[in-house]
Tab-separated table of C-alpha atoms in Angstrom:
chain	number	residue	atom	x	y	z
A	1445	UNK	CA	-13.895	15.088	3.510
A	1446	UNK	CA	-10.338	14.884	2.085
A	1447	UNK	CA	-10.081	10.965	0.942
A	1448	UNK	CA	-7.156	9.188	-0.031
A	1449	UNK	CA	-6.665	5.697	-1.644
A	1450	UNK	CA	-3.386	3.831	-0.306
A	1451	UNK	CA	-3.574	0.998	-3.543
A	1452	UNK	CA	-1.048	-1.833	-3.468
A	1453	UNK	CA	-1.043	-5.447	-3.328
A	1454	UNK	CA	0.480	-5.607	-0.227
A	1455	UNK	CA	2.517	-8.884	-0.209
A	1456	UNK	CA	3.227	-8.664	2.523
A	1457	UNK	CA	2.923	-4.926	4.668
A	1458	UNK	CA	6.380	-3.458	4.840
A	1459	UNK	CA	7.437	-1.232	7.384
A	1460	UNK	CA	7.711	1.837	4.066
A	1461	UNK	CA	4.190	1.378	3.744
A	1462	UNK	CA	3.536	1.303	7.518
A	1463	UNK	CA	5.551	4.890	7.417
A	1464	UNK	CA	3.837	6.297	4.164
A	1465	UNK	CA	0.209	5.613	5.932
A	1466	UNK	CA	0.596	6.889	8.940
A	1467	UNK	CA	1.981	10.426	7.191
A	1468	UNK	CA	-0.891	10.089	5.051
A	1469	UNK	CA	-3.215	10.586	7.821
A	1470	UNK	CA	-1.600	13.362	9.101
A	1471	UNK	CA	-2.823	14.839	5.504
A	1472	UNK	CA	-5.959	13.083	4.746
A	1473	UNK	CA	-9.667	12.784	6.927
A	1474	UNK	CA	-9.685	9.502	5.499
A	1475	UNK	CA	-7.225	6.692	4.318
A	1476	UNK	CA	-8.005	3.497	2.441
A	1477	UNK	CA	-5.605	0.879	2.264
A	1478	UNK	CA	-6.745	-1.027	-0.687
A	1479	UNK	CA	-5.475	-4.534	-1.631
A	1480	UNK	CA	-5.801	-4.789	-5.541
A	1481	UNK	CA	-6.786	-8.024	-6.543
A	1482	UNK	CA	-5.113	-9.561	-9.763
A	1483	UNK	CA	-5.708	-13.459	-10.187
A	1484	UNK	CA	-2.609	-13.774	-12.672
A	1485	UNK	CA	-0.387	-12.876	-9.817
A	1486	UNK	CA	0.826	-15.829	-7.484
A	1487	UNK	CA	0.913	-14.192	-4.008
A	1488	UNK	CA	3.277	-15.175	-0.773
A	1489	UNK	CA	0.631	-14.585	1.090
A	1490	UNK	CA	-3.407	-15.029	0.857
A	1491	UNK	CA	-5.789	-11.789	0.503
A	1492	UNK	CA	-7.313	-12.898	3.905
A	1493	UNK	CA	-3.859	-12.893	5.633
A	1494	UNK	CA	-2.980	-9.611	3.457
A	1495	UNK	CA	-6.342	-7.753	4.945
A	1496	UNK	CA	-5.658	-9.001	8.405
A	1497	UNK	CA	-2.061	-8.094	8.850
A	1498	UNK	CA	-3.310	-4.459	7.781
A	1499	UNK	CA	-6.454	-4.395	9.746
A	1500	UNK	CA	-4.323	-5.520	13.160
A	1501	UNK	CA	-1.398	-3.075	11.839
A	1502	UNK	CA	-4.053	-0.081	11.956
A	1503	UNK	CA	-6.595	-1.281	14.579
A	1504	UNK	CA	-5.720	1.957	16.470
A	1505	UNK	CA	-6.229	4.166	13.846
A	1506	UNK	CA	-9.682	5.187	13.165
A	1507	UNK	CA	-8.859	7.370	10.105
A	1508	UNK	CA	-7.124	4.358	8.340
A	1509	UNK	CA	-10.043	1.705	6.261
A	1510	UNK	CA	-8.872	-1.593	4.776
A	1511	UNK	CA	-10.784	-2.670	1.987
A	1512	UNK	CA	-9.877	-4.902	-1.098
A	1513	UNK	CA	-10.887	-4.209	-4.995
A	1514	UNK	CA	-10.394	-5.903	-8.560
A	1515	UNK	CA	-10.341	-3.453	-11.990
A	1516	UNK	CA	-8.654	-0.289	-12.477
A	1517	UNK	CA	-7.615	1.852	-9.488
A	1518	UNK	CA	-9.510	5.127	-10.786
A	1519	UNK	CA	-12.510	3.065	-11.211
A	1520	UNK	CA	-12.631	1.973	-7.104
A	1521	UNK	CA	-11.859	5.683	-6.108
A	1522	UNK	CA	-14.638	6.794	-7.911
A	1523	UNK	CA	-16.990	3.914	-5.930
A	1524	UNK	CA	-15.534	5.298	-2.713
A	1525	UNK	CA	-15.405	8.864	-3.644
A	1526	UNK	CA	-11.655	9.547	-2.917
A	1527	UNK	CA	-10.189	12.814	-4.099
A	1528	UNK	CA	-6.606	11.345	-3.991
A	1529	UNK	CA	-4.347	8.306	-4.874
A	1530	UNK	CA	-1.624	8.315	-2.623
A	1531	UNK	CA	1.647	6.560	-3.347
A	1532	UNK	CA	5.012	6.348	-1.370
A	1533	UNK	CA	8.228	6.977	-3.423
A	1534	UNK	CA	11.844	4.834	-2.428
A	1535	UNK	CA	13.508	6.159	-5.542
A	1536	UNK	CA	13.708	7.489	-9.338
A	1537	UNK	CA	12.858	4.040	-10.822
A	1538	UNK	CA	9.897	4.042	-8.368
A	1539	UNK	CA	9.114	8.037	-9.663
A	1540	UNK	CA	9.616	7.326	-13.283
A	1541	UNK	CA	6.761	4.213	-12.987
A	1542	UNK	CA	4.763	6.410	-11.006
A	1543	UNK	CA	4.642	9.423	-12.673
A	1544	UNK	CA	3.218	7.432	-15.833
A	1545	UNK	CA	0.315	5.968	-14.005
A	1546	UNK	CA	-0.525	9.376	-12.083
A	1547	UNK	CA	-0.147	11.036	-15.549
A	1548	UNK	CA	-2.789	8.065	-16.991
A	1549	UNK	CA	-5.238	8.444	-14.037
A	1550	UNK	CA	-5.293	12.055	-14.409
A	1551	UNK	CA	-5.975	12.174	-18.074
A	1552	UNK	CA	-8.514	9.248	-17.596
A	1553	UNK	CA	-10.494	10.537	-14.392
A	1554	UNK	CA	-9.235	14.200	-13.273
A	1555	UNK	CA	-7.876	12.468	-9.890
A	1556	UNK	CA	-4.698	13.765	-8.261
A	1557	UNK	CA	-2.113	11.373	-7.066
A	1558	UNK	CA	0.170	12.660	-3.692
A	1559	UNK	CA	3.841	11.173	-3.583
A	1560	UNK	CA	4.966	11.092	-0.607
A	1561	UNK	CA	9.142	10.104	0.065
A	1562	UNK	CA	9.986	7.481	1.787
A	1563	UNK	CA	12.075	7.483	5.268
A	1564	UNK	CA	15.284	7.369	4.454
A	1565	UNK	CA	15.063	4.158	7.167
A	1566	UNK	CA	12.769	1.715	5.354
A	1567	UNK	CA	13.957	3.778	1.695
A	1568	UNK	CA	15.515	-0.288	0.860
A	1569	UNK	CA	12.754	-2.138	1.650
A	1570	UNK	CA	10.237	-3.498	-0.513
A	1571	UNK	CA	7.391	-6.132	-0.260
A	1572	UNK	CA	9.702	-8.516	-3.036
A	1573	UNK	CA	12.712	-8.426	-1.024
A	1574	UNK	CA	11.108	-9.401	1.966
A	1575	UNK	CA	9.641	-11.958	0.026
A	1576	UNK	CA	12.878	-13.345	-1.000
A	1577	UNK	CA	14.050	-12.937	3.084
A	1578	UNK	CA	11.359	-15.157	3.982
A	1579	UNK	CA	11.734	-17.554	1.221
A	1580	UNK	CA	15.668	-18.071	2.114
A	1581	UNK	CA	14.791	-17.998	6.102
A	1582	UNK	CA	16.170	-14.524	6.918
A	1583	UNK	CA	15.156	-12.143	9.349
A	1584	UNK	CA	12.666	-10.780	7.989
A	1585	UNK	CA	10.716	-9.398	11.028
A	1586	UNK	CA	13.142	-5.843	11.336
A	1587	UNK	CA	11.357	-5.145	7.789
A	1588	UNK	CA	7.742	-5.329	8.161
A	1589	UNK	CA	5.058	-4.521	11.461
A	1590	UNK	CA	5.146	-6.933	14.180
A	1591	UNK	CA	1.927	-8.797	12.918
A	1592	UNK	CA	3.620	-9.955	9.852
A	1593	UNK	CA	4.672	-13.596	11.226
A	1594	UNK	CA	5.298	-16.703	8.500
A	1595	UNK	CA	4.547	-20.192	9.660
A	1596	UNK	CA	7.832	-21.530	10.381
């Protein structure tokens, strides 16, 4: 079984991710959308409203799993046996940042990390930005899936 590991903290589901999953599928048996877990970060949003905005995203998709983790990402692909980290790219700050990692995880645990581009339709988007939307009461609902909704 080919298994990849979507990482990411997911704060909250934009609709890049939303794209870069469901091509990911089209490549992988198997995709696990896993919320890393950091407890110096302050988050917008909790890790239970985090997991259920991606479980309700993908409730149709039987090849997508949600799980959450804590450590380093190689470490959790090993526990789940996934051959792949997958990773969407907007643009060549993103590739630069990402290339180091993928280089690190390679020399540290032979596992191969798949970029995959972004649509040039969410290409601007990124969980921070719709952060700052939502903090200064924008419209922040043509960025992210439908289940993303902030108490207003």
């Amino acid at each position: 079984m080919r298994r990849a590991l979507f990482p990411g903290s997911f704060d909250p589901i934009t609709l890049g991710h939303y794209d870069i999953i469901n091509r990911g599928v089209k490549l992988f048996d198997e995709v696990i959308v896993a919320i890393g877990v950091n407890s110096e970060k302050k988050y917008m949003f909790s890790l239970e409203e985090r997991k259920r905005f991606l479980e309700e995203t993908f409730k149709d998709q039987p090849k997508v799993k949600i799980m959450t983790y804590q450590g380093l990402t190689i470490d959790f692909c090993k526990v789940i046996k996934a051959q792949f980290i997958l990773r969407g790219l907007r643009n060549p700050a993103d590739f630069e940042f990402e290339k180091a990692i993928a280089h690190t995880n390679r020399k540290l645990s032979k596992i191969e990390t798949v970029f995959l581009l972004t649509a040039a339709s969410t290409s601007y988007i990124s969980s921070s930005i719709v952060r700052d939307v939502i903090r200064n009461n924008g419209d922040y609902t043509v960025l992210v899936p439908d289940i993303v909704r902030v108490k207003q």
